[in-house]
PDB file of C-alpha atoms in Angstrom:
ATOM      1  CA  MET A1403     -24.408   4.255  -6.906  1.00  0.00           C
ATOM      2  CA  ASP A1404     -28.084   3.528  -6.370  1.00  0.00           C
ATOM      3  CA  PRO A1405     -29.835   6.829  -7.221  1.00  0.00           C
ATOM      4  CA  ALA A1406     -32.837   5.992  -5.032  1.00  0.00           C
ATOM      5  CA  ALA A1407     -30.728   5.412  -1.920  1.00  0.00           C
ATOM      6  CA  GLY A1408     -28.306   8.244  -2.678  1.00  0.00           C
ATOM      7  CA  PRO A1409     -24.539   7.816  -2.563  1.00  0.00           C
ATOM      8  CA  LYS A1410     -23.132   5.628   0.208  1.00  0.00           C
ATOM      9  CA  LYS A1411     -21.423   7.569   2.978  1.00  0.00           C
ATOM     10  CA  ILE A1412     -17.741   6.696   3.006  1.00  0.00           C
ATOM     11  CA  GLY A1413     -15.229   6.902   5.837  1.00  0.00           C
ATOM     12  CA  LEU A1414     -11.497   7.075   5.126  1.00  0.00           C
ATOM     13  CA  ILE A1415      -8.773   6.582   7.745  1.00  0.00           C
ATOM     14  CA  GLY A1416      -5.149   7.148   6.666  1.00  0.00           C
ATOM     15  CA  LEU A1417      -4.303  10.165   4.521  1.00  0.00           C
ATOM     16  CA  GLY A1418      -0.763   9.444   3.377  1.00  0.00           C
ATOM     17  CA  LEU A1419       0.725   9.192  -0.130  1.00  0.00           C
ATOM     18  CA  MET A1420      -2.054   6.810  -1.204  1.00  0.00           C
ATOM     19  CA  GLY A1421      -4.999   7.719   1.032  1.00  0.00           C
ATOM     20  CA  ARG A1422      -5.204  11.396   0.103  1.00  0.00           C
ATOM     21  CA  PRO A1423      -5.514  10.927  -3.681  1.00  0.00           C
ATOM     22  CA  MET A1424      -7.909   7.990  -3.164  1.00  0.00           C
ATOM     23  CA  GLY A1425     -10.060  10.307  -1.046  1.00  0.00           C
ATOM     24  CA  MET A1426      -9.970  13.043  -3.706  1.00  0.00           C
ATOM     25  CA  ASN A1427     -11.263  10.579  -6.311  1.00  0.00           C
ATOM     26  CA  LEU A1428     -14.129   9.557  -4.004  1.00  0.00           C
ATOM     27  CA  ILE A1429     -15.110  13.217  -3.478  1.00  0.00           C
ATOM     28  CA  ARG A1430     -14.970  13.898  -7.227  1.00  0.00           C
ATOM     29  CA  ALA A1431     -17.279  10.897  -7.773  1.00  0.00           C
ATOM     30  CA  GLY A1432     -19.856  12.499  -5.470  1.00  0.00           C
ATOM     31  CA  TYR A1433     -19.451  10.350  -2.362  1.00  0.00           C
ATOM     32  CA  PRO A1434     -19.931  12.091   1.017  1.00  0.00           C
ATOM     33  CA  LEU A1435     -16.589  11.543   2.783  1.00  0.00           C
ATOM     34  CA  THR A1436     -15.629  11.613   6.473  1.00  0.00           C
ATOM     35  CA  VAL A1437     -11.893  11.370   7.204  1.00  0.00           C
ATOM     36  CA  TRP A1438      -9.440  10.952  10.071  1.00  0.00           C
ATOM     37  CA  ASN A1439      -5.662  10.932  10.225  1.00  0.00           C
ATOM     38  CA  ARG A1440      -3.244  10.825  13.147  1.00  0.00           C
ATOM     39  CA  THR A1441      -1.695  14.074  11.845  1.00  0.00           C
ATOM     40  CA  ALA A1442      -4.859  16.128  11.283  1.00  0.00           C
ATOM     41  CA  SER A1443      -3.207  18.681   8.935  1.00  0.00           C
ATOM     42  CA  ARG A1444      -2.939  15.969   6.271  1.00  0.00           C
ATOM     43  CA  ALA A1445      -6.722  16.245   5.888  1.00  0.00           C
ATOM     44  CA  ASP A1446      -6.590  19.928   4.818  1.00  0.00           C
ATOM     45  CA  GLU A1447      -6.712  19.255   1.065  1.00  0.00           C
ATOM     46  CA  LEU A1448      -9.653  16.848   1.408  1.00  0.00           C
ATOM     47  CA  VAL A1449     -11.552  19.132   3.808  1.00  0.00           C
ATOM     48  CA  ALA A1450     -11.113  22.014   1.325  1.00  0.00           C
ATOM     49  CA  ALA A1451     -12.632  19.723  -1.335  1.00  0.00           C
ATOM     50  CA  GLY A1452     -15.670  18.939   0.849  1.00  0.00           C
ATOM     51  CA  ALA A1453     -14.710  16.135   3.233  1.00  0.00           C
ATOM     52  CA  ARG A1454     -15.635  16.260   6.914  1.00  0.00           C
ATOM     53  CA  LEU A1455     -12.827  15.807   9.455  1.00  0.00           C
ATOM     54  CA  ALA A1456     -13.765  13.519  12.369  1.00  0.00           C
ATOM     55  CA  GLU A1457     -12.165  13.642  15.816  1.00  0.00           C
ATOM     56  CA  SER A1458     -11.561   9.886  16.103  1.00  0.00           C
ATOM     57  CA  PRO A1459     -11.566   6.645  14.094  1.00  0.00           C
ATOM     58  CA  GLN A1460     -14.710   5.624  16.006  1.00  0.00           C
ATOM     59  CA  GLU A1461     -16.506   8.757  14.805  1.00  0.00           C
ATOM     60  CA  VAL A1462     -15.544   7.971  11.177  1.00  0.00           C
ATOM     61  CA  ALA A1463     -16.880   4.407  11.434  1.00  0.00           C
ATOM     62  CA  ALA A1464     -20.140   5.564  13.028  1.00  0.00           C
ATOM     63  CA  ALA A1465     -20.708   8.123  10.254  1.00  0.00           C
ATOM     64  CA  CYS A1466     -20.316   5.798   7.260  1.00  0.00           C
ATOM     65  CA  ASP A1467     -21.812   2.848   5.385  1.00  0.00           C
ATOM     66  CA  PHE A1468     -18.437   1.943   3.870  1.00  0.00           C
ATOM     67  CA  LEU A1469     -15.188   2.307   5.822  1.00  0.00           C
ATOM     68  CA  LEU A1470     -11.778   2.295   4.132  1.00  0.00           C
ATOM     69  CA  THR A1471      -8.446   2.235   5.972  1.00  0.00           C
ATOM     70  CA  ILE A1472      -4.984   2.596   4.449  1.00  0.00           C
ATOM     71  CA  VAL A1473      -2.302   3.037   7.116  1.00  0.00           C
ATOM     72  CA  SER A1474       1.417   2.314   7.311  1.00  0.00           C
ATOM     73  CA  ASP A1475       1.783  -0.987   9.183  1.00  0.00           C
ATOM     74  CA  PRO A1476       0.110  -3.604  11.433  1.00  0.00           C
ATOM     75  CA  PRO A1477       0.617  -1.665  14.740  1.00  0.00           C
ATOM     76  CA  ALA A1478      -0.900   1.481  13.159  1.00  0.00           C
ATOM     77  CA  LEU A1479      -3.910  -0.526  11.941  1.00  0.00           C
ATOM     78  CA  GLU A1480      -4.446  -2.244  15.297  1.00  0.00           C
ATOM     79  CA  GLU A1481      -4.302   1.149  17.049  1.00  0.00           C
ATOM     80  CA  VAL A1482      -6.826   2.670  14.615  1.00  0.00           C
ATOM     81  CA  LEU A1483      -9.207  -0.275  15.081  1.00  0.00           C
ATOM     82  CA  TRP A1484      -8.863  -1.264  18.744  1.00  0.00           C
ATOM     83  CA  GLY A1485      -7.150   1.708  20.391  1.00  0.00           C
ATOM     84  CA  PRO A1486      -8.984   4.388  22.414  1.00  0.00           C
ATOM     85  CA  SER A1487     -11.943   5.589  20.299  1.00  0.00           C
ATOM     86  CA  GLY A1488     -11.033   2.865  17.769  1.00  0.00           C
ATOM     87  CA  ALA A1489     -13.057   2.312  14.614  1.00  0.00           C
ATOM     88  CA  VAL A1490     -14.242  -1.167  15.641  1.00  0.00           C
ATOM     89  CA  HIS A1491     -16.380   0.430  18.376  1.00  0.00           C
ATOM     90  CA  GLY A1492     -18.192   2.596  15.812  1.00  0.00           C
ATOM     91  CA  LEU A1493     -18.798   0.084  12.983  1.00  0.00           C
ATOM     92  CA  LYS A1494     -22.476  -0.169  12.072  1.00  0.00           C
ATOM     93  CA  ARG A1495     -24.231  -3.504  11.568  1.00  0.00           C
ATOM     94  CA  GLY A1496     -24.807  -4.038   7.837  1.00  0.00           C
ATOM     95  CA  SER A1497     -21.926  -1.770   6.808  1.00  0.00           C
ATOM     96  CA  THR A1498     -18.816  -2.805   4.857  1.00  0.00           C
ATOM     97  CA  TYR A1499     -15.211  -2.311   5.974  1.00  0.00           C
ATOM     98  CA  MET A1500     -12.282  -2.610   3.578  1.00  0.00           C
ATOM     99  CA  ASP A1501      -8.630  -2.395   4.578  1.00  0.00           C
ATOM    100  CA  SER A1502      -6.117  -1.436   1.873  1.00  0.00           C
ATOM    101  CA  SER A1503      -3.055  -1.286   4.141  1.00  0.00           C
ATOM    102  CA  THR A1504      -0.351  -3.923   3.634  1.00  0.00           C
ATOM    103  CA  VAL A1505      -0.384  -6.085   6.773  1.00  0.00           C
ATOM    104  CA  SER A1506      -0.174  -9.785   7.635  1.00  0.00           C
ATOM    105  CA  PRO A1507      -2.790 -12.293   6.420  1.00  0.00           C
ATOM    106  CA  ALA A1508      -3.265 -13.296  10.083  1.00  0.00           C
ATOM    107  CA  LEU A1509      -4.245  -9.731  11.029  1.00  0.00           C
ATOM    108  CA  ALA A1510      -6.703  -9.617   8.094  1.00  0.00           C
ATOM    109  CA  ARG A1511      -8.357 -12.799   9.406  1.00  0.00           C
ATOM    110  CA  LYS A1512      -8.464 -11.375  12.954  1.00  0.00           C
ATOM    111  CA  ILE A1513     -10.234  -8.263  11.613  1.00  0.00           C
ATOM    112  CA  ALA A1514     -12.659 -10.396   9.572  1.00  0.00           C
ATOM    113  CA  ALA A1515     -13.638 -12.300  12.741  1.00  0.00           C
ATOM    114  CA  ALA A1516     -14.142  -9.049  14.712  1.00  0.00           C
ATOM    115  CA  CYS A1517     -16.323  -7.694  11.884  1.00  0.00           C
ATOM    116  CA  ALA A1518     -18.387 -10.894  11.641  1.00  0.00           C
ATOM    117  CA  GLU A1519     -19.231 -10.619  15.370  1.00  0.00           C
ATOM    118  CA  ARG A1520     -20.676  -7.156  14.674  1.00  0.00           C
ATOM    119  CA  GLY A1521     -22.583  -8.024  11.503  1.00  0.00           C
ATOM    120  CA  VAL A1522     -20.108  -6.100   9.344  1.00  0.00           C
ATOM    121  CA  ARG A1523     -18.825  -7.306   5.951  1.00  0.00           C
ATOM    122  CA  PHE A1524     -15.029  -7.189   5.508  1.00  0.00           C
ATOM    123  CA  LEU A1525     -12.552  -7.234   2.615  1.00  0.00           C
ATOM    124  CA  ASP A1526      -8.763  -7.206   2.795  1.00  0.00           C
ATOM    125  CA  ALA A1527      -7.870  -5.264  -0.340  1.00  0.00           C
ATOM    126  CA  PRO A1528      -4.276  -4.044  -0.522  1.00  0.00           C
ATOM    127  CA  VAL A1529      -3.328  -2.055  -3.615  1.00  0.00           C
ATOM    128  CA  THR A1530      -0.471  -1.650  -6.046  1.00  0.00           C
ATOM    129  CA  GLY A1531       0.171   1.140  -8.535  1.00  0.00           C
ATOM    130  CA  GLY A1532       2.119   3.777  -6.598  1.00  0.00           C
ATOM    131  CA  ASP A1533       0.981   7.278  -5.690  1.00  0.00           C
ATOM    132  CA  TRP A1534       0.590   8.120  -9.403  1.00  0.00           C
ATOM    133  CA  GLY A1535      -1.883   5.230  -9.773  1.00  0.00           C
ATOM    134  CA  ALA A1536      -3.779   6.538  -6.741  1.00  0.00           C
ATOM    135  CA  LYS A1537      -3.980  10.036  -8.284  1.00  0.00           C
ATOM    136  CA  LYS A1538      -5.224   8.734 -11.640  1.00  0.00           C
ATOM    137  CA  GLY A1539      -7.689   6.268 -10.079  1.00  0.00           C
ATOM    138  CA  GLU A1540      -5.779   3.403 -11.706  1.00  0.00           C
ATOM    139  CA  LEU A1541      -4.845   1.257  -8.714  1.00  0.00           C
ATOM    140  CA  VAL A1542      -4.893  -2.545  -8.819  1.00  0.00           C
ATOM    141  CA  PHE A1543      -6.737  -4.159  -5.890  1.00  0.00           C
ATOM    142  CA  MET A1544      -5.911  -7.680  -4.622  1.00  0.00           C
ATOM    143  CA  ILE A1545      -8.986  -8.706  -2.647  1.00  0.00           C
ATOM    144  CA  GLY A1546      -9.613 -11.377  -0.043  1.00  0.00           C
ATOM    145  CA  GLY A1547     -13.117 -12.051   1.260  1.00  0.00           C
ATOM    146  CA  ASP A1548     -16.634 -12.893   0.157  1.00  0.00           C
ATOM    147  CA  ALA A1549     -17.536 -12.499  -3.549  1.00  0.00           C
ATOM    148  CA  GLY A1550     -20.926 -10.981  -2.664  1.00  0.00           C
ATOM    149  CA  THR A1551     -19.297  -8.325  -0.464  1.00  0.00           C
ATOM    150  CA  LEU A1552     -16.923  -7.462  -3.294  1.00  0.00           C
ATOM    151  CA  LYS A1553     -19.848  -7.187  -5.745  1.00  0.00           C
ATOM    152  CA  GLY A1554     -21.488  -4.602  -3.483  1.00  0.00           C
ATOM    153  CA  ALA A1555     -18.229  -2.656  -3.135  1.00  0.00           C
ATOM    154  CA  GLU A1556     -17.359  -2.627  -6.860  1.00  0.00           C
ATOM    155  CA  PRO A1557     -18.841   0.818  -7.692  1.00  0.00           C
ATOM    156  CA  ILE A1558     -16.719   2.411  -4.948  1.00  0.00           C
ATOM    157  CA  LEU A1559     -13.554   0.513  -5.892  1.00  0.00           C
ATOM    158  CA  ALA A1560     -14.000   1.424  -9.562  1.00  0.00           C
ATOM    159  CA  VAL A1561     -13.567   5.104  -8.623  1.00  0.00           C
ATOM    160  CA  MET A1562     -10.086   4.363  -7.231  1.00  0.00           C
ATOM    161  CA  GLY A1563      -8.851   1.448  -9.320  1.00  0.00           C
ATOM    162  CA  LYS A1564      -8.731   0.023 -12.836  1.00  0.00           C
ATOM    163  CA  LYS A1565      -8.447  -3.678 -11.935  1.00  0.00           C
ATOM    164  CA  LEU A1566     -10.002  -5.712  -9.142  1.00  0.00           C
ATOM    165  CA  PHE A1567      -8.699  -9.229  -8.520  1.00  0.00           C
ATOM    166  CA  HIS A1568     -10.699 -11.474  -6.173  1.00  0.00           C
ATOM    167  CA  VAL A1569      -7.887 -13.799  -5.075  1.00  0.00           C
ATOM    168  CA  GLY A1570      -9.511 -15.892  -2.338  1.00  0.00           C
ATOM    169  CA  PRO A1571     -10.826 -15.845   1.255  1.00  0.00           C
ATOM    170  CA  HIS A1572      -9.861 -13.364   3.989  1.00  0.00           C
ATOM    171  CA  GLY A1573      -6.077 -12.974   4.123  1.00  0.00           C
ATOM    172  CA  ALA A1574      -5.562 -13.935   0.465  1.00  0.00           C
ATOM    173  CA  GLY A1575      -5.317 -10.297  -0.634  1.00  0.00           C
ATOM    174  CA  GLN A1576      -2.519  -9.694   1.847  1.00  0.00           C
ATOM    175  CA  THR A1577      -0.697 -12.911   0.848  1.00  0.00           C
ATOM    176  CA  ILE A1578      -0.699 -11.936  -2.841  1.00  0.00           C
ATOM    177  CA  LYS A1579       0.402  -8.372  -1.973  1.00  0.00           C
ATOM    178  CA  LEU A1580       3.385  -9.581   0.087  1.00  0.00           C
ATOM    179  CA  ALA A1581       4.430 -11.938  -2.714  1.00  0.00           C
ATOM    180  CA  MET A1582       4.109  -9.067  -5.232  1.00  0.00           C
ATOM    181  CA  ASN A1583       6.186  -6.664  -3.140  1.00  0.00           C
ATOM    182  CA  LEU A1584       8.820  -9.346  -2.579  1.00  0.00           C
ATOM    183  CA  ILE A1585       9.239  -9.514  -6.387  1.00  0.00           C
ATOM    184  CA  LEU A1586       9.358  -5.702  -6.798  1.00  0.00           C
ATOM    185  CA  ALA A1587      11.969  -5.406  -4.033  1.00  0.00           C
ATOM    186  CA  LEU A1588      14.116  -8.149  -5.565  1.00  0.00           C
ATOM    187  CA  GLN A1589      13.878  -6.682  -9.078  1.00  0.00           C
ATOM    188  CA  VAL A1590      15.053  -3.237  -7.961  1.00  0.00           C
ATOM    189  CA  ASP A1591      17.744  -4.774  -5.733  1.00  0.00           C
ATOM    190  CA  ALA A1592      18.976  -6.855  -8.695  1.00  0.00           C
ATOM    191  CA  LEU A1593      19.070  -3.804 -10.978  1.00  0.00           C
ATOM    192  CA  ALA A1594      21.040  -1.843  -8.355  1.00  0.00           C
ATOM    193  CA  GLU A1595      23.529  -4.722  -8.040  1.00  0.00           C
ATOM    194  CA  ALA A1596      23.936  -4.990 -11.815  1.00  0.00           C
ATOM    195  CA  LEU A1597      24.396  -1.217 -12.179  1.00  0.00           C
ATOM    196  CA  ALA A1598      27.072  -1.295  -9.461  1.00  0.00           C
ATOM    197  CA  LEU A1599      28.955  -3.944 -11.456  1.00  0.00           C
ATOM    198  CA  VAL A1600      28.649  -2.113 -14.774  1.00  0.00           C
ATOM    199  CA  THR A1601      29.632   1.322 -13.444  1.00  0.00           C
ATOM    200  CA  ARG A1602      32.633  -0.089 -11.521  1.00  0.00           C
ATOM    201  CA  ALA A1603      33.745  -1.567 -14.859  1.00  0.00           C
ATOM    202  CA  GLY A1604      33.725   1.978 -16.262  1.00  0.00           C
ATOM    203  CA  ILE A1605      30.571   1.658 -18.385  1.00  0.00           C
ATOM    204  CA  GLN A1606      27.610   4.049 -18.149  1.00  0.00           C
ATOM    205  CA  GLY A1607      24.623   2.539 -16.363  1.00  0.00           C
ATOM    206  CA  GLU A1608      22.379   3.905 -19.134  1.00  0.00           C
ATOM    207  CA  LYS A1609      23.955   1.381 -21.529  1.00  0.00           C
ATOM    208  CA  LEU A1610      22.808  -1.542 -19.376  1.00  0.00           C
ATOM    209  CA  VAL A1611      19.269  -0.156 -19.052  1.00  0.00           C
ATOM    210  CA  GLU A1612      19.089   0.491 -22.808  1.00  0.00           C
ATOM    211  CA  VAL A1613      19.966  -3.135 -23.594  1.00  0.00           C
ATOM    212  CA  MET A1614      17.629  -4.462 -20.873  1.00  0.00           C
ATOM    213  CA  GLN A1615      14.692  -2.524 -22.331  1.00  0.00           C
ATOM    214  CA  SER A1616      15.115  -4.510 -25.582  1.00  0.00           C
ATOM    215  CA  SER A1617      15.505  -7.849 -23.838  1.00  0.00           C
ATOM    216  CA  MET A1618      13.691 -10.428 -21.711  1.00  0.00           C
ATOM    217  CA  ALA A1619      14.853  -8.489 -18.617  1.00  0.00           C
ATOM    218  CA  ARG A1620      12.446  -5.617 -19.409  1.00  0.00           C
ATOM    219  CA  SER A1621       9.753  -4.948 -16.803  1.00  0.00           C
ATOM    220  CA  GLY A1622       7.266  -2.310 -15.718  1.00  0.00           C
ATOM    221  CA  VAL A1623       8.963  -1.700 -12.381  1.00  0.00           C
ATOM    222  CA  LEU A1624      12.302  -1.050 -14.106  1.00  0.00           C
ATOM    223  CA  ASP A1625      10.619   1.442 -16.483  1.00  0.00           C
ATOM    224  CA  VAL A1626       9.625   3.437 -13.401  1.00  0.00           C
ATOM    225  CA  LYS A1627      12.603   2.872 -11.103  1.00  0.00           C
ATOM    226  CA  ALA A1628      15.624   2.716 -13.452  1.00  0.00           C
ATOM    227  CA  PRO A1629      15.629   6.549 -13.901  1.00  0.00           C
ATOM    228  CA  ASN A1630      15.788   6.940 -10.088  1.00  0.00           C
ATOM    229  CA  LEU A1631      18.859   4.729  -9.873  1.00  0.00           C
ATOM    230  CA  LEU A1632      20.606   6.372 -12.844  1.00  0.00           C
ATOM    231  CA  LYS A1633      20.004   9.909 -11.481  1.00  0.00           C
ATOM    232  CA  GLY A1634      20.462   9.048  -7.803  1.00  0.00           C
ATOM    233  CA  GLU A1635      17.113  10.726  -7.011  1.00  0.00           C
ATOM    234  CA  TYR A1636      14.864   8.911  -4.570  1.00  0.00           C
ATOM    235  CA  VAL A1637      11.772  11.048  -3.889  1.00  0.00           C
ATOM    236  CA  PRO A1638       9.399   8.585  -2.171  1.00  0.00           C
ATOM    237  CA  SER A1639       6.674   7.183  -4.403  1.00  0.00           C
ATOM    238  CA  PHE A1640       6.763   3.940  -2.398  1.00  0.00           C
ATOM    239  CA  PRO A1641       8.834   4.670   0.731  1.00  0.00           C
ATOM    240  CA  LEU A1642      11.754   2.360   1.514  1.00  0.00           C
ATOM    241  CA  ARG A1643      10.619   2.105   5.169  1.00  0.00           C
ATOM    242  CA  LEU A1644       7.355   0.500   3.946  1.00  0.00           C
ATOM    243  CA  MET A1645       9.100  -1.904   1.566  1.00  0.00           C
ATOM    244  CA  HIS A1646      11.411  -2.883   4.437  1.00  0.00           C
ATOM    245  CA  LYS A1647       8.311  -3.563   6.566  1.00  0.00           C
ATOM    246  CA  ASP A1648       6.694  -5.627   3.784  1.00  0.00           C
ATOM    247  CA  LEU A1649       9.810  -7.774   3.339  1.00  0.00           C
ATOM    248  CA  GLY A1650       9.698  -8.460   7.079  1.00  0.00           C
ATOM    249  CA  LEU A1651       6.026  -9.477   6.803  1.00  0.00           C
ATOM    250  CA  ALA A1652       6.842 -11.768   3.844  1.00  0.00           C
ATOM    251  CA  LEU A1653       9.661 -13.433   5.810  1.00  0.00           C
ATOM    252  CA  ASP A1654       7.340 -13.885   8.828  1.00  0.00           C
ATOM    253  CA  LEU A1655       4.752 -15.509   6.556  1.00  0.00           C
ATOM    254  CA  GLY A1656       7.439 -17.760   5.050  1.00  0.00           C
ATOM    255  CA  ASN A1657       8.412 -18.852   8.567  1.00  0.00           C
ATOM    256  CA  GLN A1658       4.782 -19.628   9.451  1.00  0.00           C
ATOM    257  CA  LEU A1659       4.263 -21.640   6.264  1.00  0.00           C
ATOM    258  CA  GLY A1660       7.668 -23.346   6.283  1.00  0.00           C
ATOM    259  CA  VAL A1661       8.681 -21.780   2.960  1.00  0.00           C
ATOM    260  CA  ALA A1662      12.336 -20.743   2.587  1.00  0.00           C
ATOM    261  CA  LEU A1663      12.769 -17.224   1.136  1.00  0.00           C
ATOM    262  CA  PRO A1664      16.582 -16.927   0.864  1.00  0.00           C
ATOM    263  CA  ALA A1665      16.673 -14.207  -1.830  1.00  0.00           C
ATOM    264  CA  THR A1666      14.137 -12.138   0.137  1.00  0.00           C
ATOM    265  CA  ALA A1667      16.217 -12.485   3.312  1.00  0.00           C
ATOM    266  CA  ALA A1668      19.373 -11.329   1.511  1.00  0.00           C
ATOM    267  CA  ALA A1669      17.619  -8.366  -0.147  1.00  0.00           C
ATOM    268  CA  ARG A1670      16.089  -7.286   3.142  1.00  0.00           C
ATOM    269  CA  GLU A1671      19.579  -6.885   4.612  1.00  0.00           C
ATOM    270  CA  ASN A1672      20.410  -4.400   1.832  1.00  0.00           C
ATOM    271  CA  TYR A1673      17.196  -2.442   2.442  1.00  0.00           C
ATOM    272  CA  ASN A1674      17.896  -2.661   6.178  1.00  0.00           C
ATOM    273  CA  TYR A1675      21.327  -1.066   5.755  1.00  0.00           C
ATOM    274  CA  VAL A1676      20.014   1.829   3.648  1.00  0.00           C
ATOM    275  CA  LYS A1677      17.046   2.418   5.984  1.00  0.00           C
ATOM    276  CA  GLY A1678      19.398   2.520   8.986  1.00  0.00           C
ATOM    277  CA  ALA A1679      21.755   5.000   7.324  1.00  0.00           C
ATOM    278  CA  ALA A1680      19.044   7.300   5.882  1.00  0.00           C
ATOM    279  CA  LYS A1681      18.390  10.685   7.460  1.00  0.00           C
ATOM    280  CA  GLU A1682      15.284  11.347   5.331  1.00  0.00           C
ATOM    281  CA  ASP A1683      12.322   9.472   3.830  1.00  0.00           C
ATOM    282  CA  LEU A1684      13.483   7.751   0.613  1.00  0.00           C
ATOM    283  CA  ASP A1685      11.869   5.717  -2.151  1.00  0.00           C
ATOM    284  CA  TYR A1686      12.679   1.992  -2.023  1.00  0.00           C
ATOM    285  CA  SER A1687      14.777   2.412  -5.194  1.00  0.00           C
ATOM    286  CA  ALA A1688      17.315   4.048  -2.844  1.00  0.00           C
ATOM    287  CA  VAL A1689      18.521   0.492  -2.099  1.00  0.00           C
ATOM    288  CA  MET A1690      21.141   1.565  -4.686  1.00  0.00           C
ATOM    289  CA  LYS A1691      22.807   3.456  -1.818  1.00  0.00           C
ATOM    290  CA  PHE A1692      23.938   0.075  -0.432  1.00  0.00           C
ATOM    291  CA  TRP A1693      26.519  -0.039  -3.232  1.00  0.00           C
ATOM    292  CA  LYS A1694      27.529   3.619  -2.784  1.00  0.00           C
ATOM    293  CA  LYS A1695      28.716   3.125   0.809  1.00  0.00           C
TER     294      LYS A1695
END
C-alpha cells in the first residue's frame, strides 16, 4: 500500500466458501472493504469485522478503486456485471477489476473489452488452493491480462495468495484453471475407480493409499482427498456442482479449439451421475458414490 495515498478501497462481490475468507484477509490487512452477495446474510461475518454491505453490485463498483468478483458460474457473473444495477455500470475510470471466478476464456475476453471501453484495467485471475488456502491467505492465482496491471495489483493479491502466475493475455488465466481442474477431477475419479476395484477384491482401501504414497502415483490432491474417499465423508471444500460445471467448460473449450478430451468426457459422466443423485451439497471427492450405487 502507498502510505501517502492511503489503502486502496476494495469491493468484493461473491461471499461463498472462497470469497468470505479472502475478504477477511483483506480487512485484516487494513483495506477498506465494501461487499455484496446475492444472499445478504453471508456478509454478516465480514460486516462484523468492519466491511460495509452495499445494496447492489453497481454500488460496490462505484465505491472502490479495486473490484474483485468470485461467483459460482458464468451466468452468475454475467448477472452481477450486466444485470439490473450491475457492477459494469458503476466501474470507475482508472480503477482495476479482477475476476477470480472460474468461467470461460471467452467470457473473460468479453469482460476485458467492456472494461477497456470504460478505461478500466482488467485481470482474469482464477484461484486454486481450496477454502483452507483462502483462509490462510495461501491461494495460487493464475492470471491473464496486462503485466503492468498485475504489478499494480500485486500488494492486494499478496494478502490473499502465496503464488501469482502471469500466464498470458486475457482468457489465459481461465484456460490454465480449466486445464488444472480437469486434472484434479481425473485424479480423484481415478482414485475412486481404483479403490472400488481393491475393496471389491476384499482388500482395505487404506492399503492401496499407503502404497501409492510411497510411489510415483503420490500427489497433493490425493493427500487431501484420499481420506474423504476412505471415510465416505464429503463435506464440501470444493463443491462437486462446481467441478461438474468446470468439466463442462473444459469440454466446451475443447470443442471450440478442436481438441479431443475423451478422459474428461468420461469422468464428467461419473460426476454427472453423482450430482444428479445427490440431495445435499457434496465435495467433488464424492464422485466415489458412483461406485457405491
